[in-house]
Structure formats: structure tokens, C-alpha cells
Short mmCIF file of C-alpha atoms in Angstrom, two decimals:
data_model
loop_
_atom_site.label_atom_id
_atom_site.label_comp_id
_atom_site.label_asym_id
_atom_site.label_seq_id
_atom_site.Cartn_x
_atom_site.Cartn_y
_atom_site.Cartn_z
CA UNK A 1 -24.67 1.48 19.79
CA UNK A 2 -23.59 4.47 17.57
CA UNK A 3 -23.94 4.12 13.79
CA UNK A 4 -20.68 5.21 12.18
CA UNK A 5 -19.14 6.07 8.86
CA UNK A 6 -19.27 2.14 6.89
CA UNK A 7 -21.60 0.65 9.10
CA UNK A 8 -24.68 -1.61 7.18
CA UNK A 9 -27.98 -0.82 8.63
CA UNK A 10 -31.72 -1.68 7.80
CA UNK A 11 -34.36 0.87 8.04
CA UNK A 12 -37.06 -0.04 10.52
CA UNK A 13 -40.98 -0.10 8.97
CA UNK A 14 -42.44 2.30 10.47
CA UNK A 15 -44.76 5.20 9.45
CA UNK A 16 -41.96 7.89 9.48
CA UNK A 17 -40.13 5.57 7.09
CA UNK A 18 -42.82 4.40 5.29
CA UNK A 19 -43.90 8.21 4.28
CA UNK A 20 -40.23 8.33 3.26
CA UNK A 21 -40.05 5.68 1.09
CA UNK A 22 -37.60 3.38 3.22
CA UNK A 23 -39.03 1.15 5.18
CA UNK A 24 -37.11 -2.15 5.32
CA UNK A 25 -34.36 -0.71 2.74
CA UNK A 26 -30.73 -1.68 3.57
CA UNK A 27 -27.90 1.40 2.88
CA UNK A 28 -24.54 2.06 4.37
CA UNK A 29 -23.63 5.47 6.76
CA UNK A 30 -22.04 7.84 5.28
CA UNK A 31 -21.26 10.43 7.93
CA UNK A 32 -22.74 12.67 11.02
CA UNK A 33 -24.29 16.25 10.95
CA UNK A 34 -24.93 18.41 13.73
CA UNK A 35 -28.64 19.43 11.90
CA UNK A 36 -28.86 22.81 13.96
CA UNK A 37 -25.96 23.91 12.36
CA UNK A 38 -25.44 22.09 9.16
CA UNK A 39 -29.44 23.02 8.22
CA UNK A 40 -30.13 19.91 6.45
CA UNK A 41 -33.32 17.99 5.63
CA UNK A 42 -33.95 14.72 7.56
CA UNK A 43 -36.31 12.25 8.80
CA UNK A 44 -37.24 11.63 12.47
CA UNK A 45 -37.41 13.63 15.70
CA UNK A 46 -33.65 14.40 17.52
CA UNK A 47 -32.98 15.32 21.09
CA UNK A 48 -29.25 15.10 20.56
CA UNK A 49 -29.16 17.00 17.62
CA UNK A 50 -27.31 14.47 15.77
CA UNK A 51 -28.38 13.07 12.28
CA UNK A 52 -26.35 10.19 10.03
CA UNK A 53 -26.31 10.50 6.01
CA UNK A 54 -27.21 6.65 4.48
CA UNK A 55 -26.64 5.78 1.29
CA UNK A 56 -29.37 3.32 0.01
CA UNK A 57 -27.76 -0.28 -1.10
CA UNK A 58 -27.79 -0.24 -4.87
CA UNK A 59 -28.75 3.54 -5.31
CA UNK A 60 -26.83 6.69 -5.39
CA UNK A 61 -29.78 7.91 -3.27
CA UNK A 62 -28.98 10.03 0.25
CA UNK A 63 -31.02 10.18 3.02
CA UNK A 64 -30.55 12.03 6.26
CA UNK A 65 -31.97 10.10 9.17
CA UNK A 66 -31.79 10.17 13.37
CA UNK A 67 -30.52 7.09 14.56
CA UNK A 68 -33.69 5.49 15.97
CA UNK A 69 -35.15 4.71 12.53
CA UNK A 70 -32.02 2.37 11.59
CA UNK A 71 -30.73 -0.97 13.05
CA UNK A 72 -26.84 -1.95 13.09
CA UNK A 73 -26.50 -4.97 10.41
CA UNK A 74 -22.34 -4.95 10.52
CA UNK A 75 -19.43 -2.93 10.47
CA UNK A 76 -19.04 -3.43 6.87
CA UNK A 77 -16.64 -6.01 7.12
CA UNK A 78 -13.85 -5.77 3.88
CA UNK A 79 -14.66 -2.27 3.22
CA UNK A 80 -12.10 -0.40 1.52
CA UNK A 81 -10.65 3.73 1.27
CA UNK A 82 -7.86 4.92 -0.13
CA UNK A 83 -7.05 8.30 0.46
CA UNK A 84 -3.27 9.09 -0.67
CA UNK A 85 -1.03 6.95 -0.37
CA UNK A 86 -2.96 4.76 2.80
CA UNK A 87 -5.65 2.39 2.01
CA UNK A 88 -7.81 1.76 5.47
CA UNK A 89 -9.69 -1.77 5.21
CA UNK A 90 -12.87 -1.97 7.86
CA UNK A 91 -12.55 -4.99 10.51
CA UNK A 92 -15.79 -7.60 11.49
CA UNK A 93 -15.23 -5.27 14.81
CA UNK A 94 -15.01 -2.38 13.48
CA UNK A 95 -11.84 -1.19 13.42
CA UNK A 96 -9.64 0.09 10.37
CA UNK A 97 -6.40 -1.75 9.36
CA UNK A 98 -4.40 0.60 7.91
CA UNK A 99 -1.39 0.31 5.14
CA UNK A 100 0.89 1.87 3.45
CA UNK A 101 -0.29 1.49 -0.41
CA UNK A 102 3.44 2.21 -1.80
CA UNK A 103 6.09 2.22 0.78
CA UNK A 104 8.43 3.20 -1.08
CA UNK A 105 6.90 6.20 -2.31
CA UNK A 106 6.04 7.23 1.12
CA UNK A 107 10.10 7.06 2.00
CA UNK A 108 10.84 8.69 -0.39
CA UNK A 109 8.15 11.66 0.07
CA UNK A 110 9.87 11.67 4.22
CA UNK A 111 13.60 12.40 2.97
CA UNK A 112 12.23 15.22 0.03
CA UNK A 113 10.76 16.84 2.97
CA UNK A 114 13.78 16.58 5.10
CA UNK A 115 15.81 17.66 3.00
CA UNK A 116 13.75 20.61 1.22
CA UNK A 117 13.54 18.94 -2.62
CA UNK A 118 10.36 18.87 -3.95
#
């Protein structure tokens, strides 16, 4: 299973995670990268040139790791993200329910674009 943004995970207990001080800790996936391009430091070994960032639960510490060092817990149901006038809420199956925060605001922006008024 591919770990994606918003997924809750738990670090496995092995030599690599113990050395990094994260064995058994829970966290949330914040994204992914291609280590050969971004040159980030990460724990684990990757054959697929893919690493994920995990924010450790209860801290602001973020660690980059390979997927094989974490186990999936959940899709983080109920997580809410707001960008501009849009809100996305995470569903249990990993999908996102998107909605407008203020539909009237969206309509007026749309009308402004059509009529060229700012």
C-alpha cells in the first residue's frame, strides 16, 4: 500500500528506526519526494527513489523515511484542510470530500472574472 498525504502511520521497531529514535512512534504523512533530485536526508534504503515525510505525533519533528519502515494505521479520517475558499475533509477510505467554505464568495469571484471587475 502506498502511504499518502494525511495517512496515519507507525514506525516499525528495527535497527534502523531504533538508531533514528523513532521505533514505535506514530505520525502523519505530510508528503513525498524523490531523494536523488531533492538530496534530502532520510532513513532507510530505497530502490524506487521515493521517500515520505512523517510528522511525529505530539511534536513538530519531521523525519524523511522509506515506506518499508512504517506501517499503515489509517487514512486519518476527519482531517480537514482549507485552501482559499475550499475545504477538504478526509474520508475513512482515503478519498477527500471537497466543498466551498463560502459559496457566495465563489460566485462573486466568478462574476468578477467574467465581467473583468476587480
